[in-house]
Short mmCIF file of C-alpha atoms in Angstrom, two decimals:
data_model
loop_
_atom_site.label_atom_id
_atom_site.label_comp_id
_atom_site.label_asym_id
_atom_site.label_seq_id
_atom_site.Cartn_x
_atom_site.Cartn_y
_atom_site.Cartn_z
CA MET A 1 0.00 0.00 0.00
CA GLU A 2 1.21 3.51 -0.80
CA GLY A 3 0.24 6.55 1.20
CA GLU A 4 0.67 10.31 1.13
CA ARG A 5 0.22 12.43 4.25
CA VAL A 6 -2.25 15.25 3.54
CA SER A 7 -4.53 17.64 5.36
CA ILE A 8 -8.18 17.46 4.32
CA TYR A 9 -10.46 20.49 4.51
CA ASN A 10 -14.21 20.13 4.24
CA GLU A 11 -16.16 23.18 5.40
CA GLY A 12 -19.13 20.97 6.27
CA ASN A 13 -17.04 19.09 8.85
CA ARG A 14 -15.18 21.97 10.47
CA ARG A 15 -15.02 25.63 9.45
CA ASP A 16 -11.56 26.70 10.65
CA ARG A 17 -9.29 23.64 10.66
CA ALA A 18 -8.40 20.82 8.34
CA MET A 19 -8.22 17.20 9.39
CA GLY A 20 -4.98 15.25 9.29
CA GLY A 21 -5.29 12.46 6.77
CA MET A 22 -3.79 10.05 4.30
CA LEU A 23 -4.36 9.43 0.63
CA LEU A 24 -3.99 5.65 0.42
CA LYS A 25 -3.55 3.53 -2.71
CA ASN A 26 -3.81 -0.25 -2.75
CA THR A 27 -0.79 -1.32 -4.81
CA SER A 28 -1.32 -5.01 -4.11
CA SER A 29 -3.38 -7.52 -6.08
CA LEU A 30 -5.51 -8.17 -2.97
CA THR A 31 -8.70 -6.51 -1.79
CA LEU A 32 -8.18 -4.96 1.63
CA GLU A 33 -11.29 -5.44 3.76
CA ASP A 34 -12.83 -2.61 5.77
CA GLY A 35 -11.89 -2.07 9.37
CA ALA A 36 -10.00 0.01 11.89
CA LEU A 37 -6.71 1.61 10.97
CA THR A 38 -4.12 2.95 13.42
CA VAL A 39 -1.82 5.67 12.09
CA ILE A 40 1.73 5.94 13.44
CA ASP A 41 3.85 8.97 12.45
CA GLY A 42 7.52 8.17 13.06
CA ASP A 43 7.45 6.58 16.52
CA ALA A 44 4.33 8.42 17.70
CA TYR A 45 0.64 7.58 17.62
CA ALA A 46 -1.10 9.99 15.21
CA GLY A 47 -4.72 8.79 15.26
CA GLU A 48 -7.24 6.20 14.17
CA ALA A 49 -9.65 5.88 11.29
CA LEU A 50 -12.19 3.50 9.85
CA MET A 51 -11.46 2.47 6.28
CA GLU A 52 -13.89 1.05 3.76
CA ARG A 53 -12.96 -1.88 1.51
CA LEU A 54 -10.11 -0.98 -0.83
CA LYS A 55 -9.80 -2.93 -4.08
CA PRO A 56 -6.55 -3.27 -6.07
CA ALA A 57 -5.40 0.05 -7.63
CA GLU A 58 -8.13 2.02 -5.79
CA GLN A 59 -7.37 5.19 -3.84
CA ARG A 60 -9.08 6.27 -0.64
CA LEU A 61 -8.86 9.43 1.41
CA ILE A 62 -9.06 8.90 5.17
CA SER A 63 -8.94 11.41 8.01
CA PHE A 64 -7.75 10.48 11.46
CA ALA A 65 -7.08 13.60 13.58
CA LEU A 66 -7.57 17.35 13.79
CA ASP A 67 -4.76 19.26 12.05
CA LEU A 68 -3.89 22.04 14.49
CA GLY A 69 -1.11 23.32 12.22
CA THR A 70 -3.33 24.48 9.36
CA LEU A 71 -5.74 27.41 9.77
CA ILE A 72 -8.39 28.00 7.11
CA ASN A 73 -10.74 30.95 6.59
CA VAL A 74 -13.39 31.15 3.88
CA ARG A 75 -14.79 34.26 2.19
CA VAL A 76 -17.87 34.11 -0.05
CA LYS A 77 -18.92 36.61 -2.70
CA GLU A 78 -22.08 36.22 -4.77
CA ASP A 79 -22.76 38.21 -7.90
CA ARG A 80 -24.75 38.41 -11.08
CA ALA A 81 -22.76 38.62 -14.29
CA PRO A 82 -23.98 40.94 -17.07
CA THR A 83 -26.66 39.61 -19.39
CA PHE A 84 -25.07 37.63 -22.22
CA LEU A 85 -28.16 36.95 -24.38
CA VAL A 86 -31.42 38.84 -24.94
CA ARG A 87 -34.30 37.40 -26.98
CA ALA A 88 -37.90 38.36 -27.66
CA ILE A 89 -40.04 35.36 -28.61
CA ASN A 90 -43.84 35.46 -29.02
CA GLY A 91 -44.22 38.52 -26.83
CA VAL A 92 -41.87 37.28 -24.13
CA PHE A 93 -38.59 39.09 -23.46
CA GLN A 94 -35.81 36.79 -22.16
CA ALA A 95 -32.64 37.98 -20.43
CA HIS A 96 -30.03 35.23 -19.96
CA TYR A 97 -27.24 35.75 -17.41
CA TYR A 98 -24.93 33.89 -15.03
CA GLN A 99 -25.24 33.87 -11.29
CA THR A 100 -21.76 33.50 -9.79
CA THR A 101 -20.45 32.48 -6.40
CA GLN A 102 -16.79 32.86 -5.50
CA LYS A 103 -15.52 31.05 -2.44
CA THR A 104 -11.97 32.01 -1.49
CA TYR A 105 -10.17 29.59 0.80
CA VAL A 106 -7.36 31.28 2.76
CA LEU A 107 -4.95 28.61 4.03
CA THR A 108 -2.23 29.34 6.58
CA ASN A 109 0.46 26.83 7.49
CA GLN A 110 1.29 27.57 11.13
CA THR A 111 4.19 25.07 11.30
CA ASP A 112 7.82 24.78 10.22
CA LYS A 113 7.02 21.85 7.90
CA PRO A 114 5.57 21.90 4.37
CA ARG A 115 2.04 20.54 3.96
CA VAL A 116 -0.34 19.45 1.22
CA VAL A 117 -3.97 20.40 1.80
CA LEU A 118 -6.83 18.84 -0.15
CA ILE A 119 -9.79 21.23 -0.27
CA GLU A 120 -13.11 19.41 -0.71
CA HIS A 121 -15.36 21.94 -2.44
CA PRO A 122 -19.01 20.86 -2.86
CA ALA A 123 -20.06 19.98 -6.44
CA ARG A 124 -23.50 21.56 -6.76
CA GLN A 125 -26.12 20.52 -9.30
CA ASP A 126 -26.56 23.00 -12.20
CA TRP A 127 -23.35 24.85 -11.23
CA THR A 128 -20.08 24.63 -13.18
CA LEU A 129 -16.59 25.83 -12.35
CA ALA A 130 -15.74 29.10 -14.08
CA ASP A 131 -12.82 29.15 -16.52
CA GLU A 132 -10.62 31.23 -14.18
CA THR A 133 -10.83 28.57 -11.43
CA GLN A 134 -7.83 26.29 -10.96
CA LYS A 135 -8.51 22.80 -12.34
CA PRO A 136 -9.34 20.39 -9.49
CA ASP A 137 -6.96 17.53 -8.76
CA SER A 138 -9.92 15.12 -8.77
CA LYS A 139 -13.71 15.03 -8.63
CA THR A 140 -16.06 12.71 -6.76
CA ALA A 141 -19.85 12.55 -6.96
CA ARG A 142 -20.07 15.15 -4.17
CA TYR A 143 -16.82 17.16 -4.24
CA TYR A 144 -14.16 18.82 -6.32
CA ARG A 145 -10.79 18.20 -4.68
CA PHE A 146 -8.17 20.91 -5.03
CA ARG A 147 -4.53 20.17 -4.07
CA VAL A 148 -2.82 23.13 -2.38
CA PRO A 149 0.85 22.81 -1.37
CA LEU A 150 1.86 25.04 1.56
CA GLY A 151 5.43 25.89 2.52
CA PRO A 152 6.43 26.49 6.15
CA HIS A 153 4.47 29.47 7.57
CA GLU A 154 3.07 30.18 4.10
CA LYS A 155 -0.34 31.73 3.45
CA VAL A 156 -2.11 30.83 0.18
CA GLU A 157 -5.47 31.87 -1.27
CA LEU A 158 -7.49 29.50 -3.48
CA PRO A 159 -10.43 31.22 -5.22
CA VAL A 160 -13.09 28.83 -6.55
CA THR A 161 -15.67 30.51 -8.78
CA GLU A 162 -18.83 28.70 -9.87
CA ARG A 163 -21.58 29.87 -12.16
CA ARG A 164 -24.99 28.78 -13.34
CA ALA A 165 -27.04 30.06 -16.22
CA LEU A 166 -30.33 31.72 -15.32
CA MET A 167 -33.00 33.56 -17.25
CA ASP A 168 -35.45 36.30 -16.36
CA THR A 169 -38.59 36.60 -18.49
CA TYR A 170 -40.80 39.61 -19.03
CA THR A 171 -44.12 39.57 -20.88
CA LEU A 172 -44.45 42.33 -23.42
CA LEU A 173 -47.89 43.96 -23.48
CA ASN A 174 -49.51 45.75 -26.38
CA PHE A 175 -48.07 49.21 -26.87
CA PHE A 176 -50.16 51.89 -28.51
CA ALA A 177 -48.47 54.82 -30.18
CA SER A 178 -50.36 58.05 -29.91
CA GLY A 179 -49.84 60.59 -32.62
CA SER A 180 -51.41 63.76 -33.82
#
């Protein structure tokens, strides 16, 4: 089995701190059954986790302890982009535009050691990542996962902008021109 030590941030679990974790890969030809896992870092106990079944070549992200060395703040900005398409069809005026939400993750490494943080950003139905957003490292059914390396005492911002297409409609009534 291969493993990479990472910090995992999911705002739904905890708003200000990441969890210490591992990205595990089963490099054997055997299926590893689910069960308890004890994590040892060097000669010290680091935590425990429950792991689901892991088939050959599969990867699994597990968290086992609170990461007190990584502080995370989140800022949210919602906006409406300018209208990109206007149509009038059968007396109905349509204005098409994008609603945008930008979530900026501010990560601070409070230790003397480099870290890798995986940000789990929710994948919302009908929303897509905007072009200016960094490409995620991976995507699950529920999350985009962004890999953010942090040097010792480094502060990094990760803006994630999403958008969805919306439309406002207005019914056009009869207009009478008055003239002399």
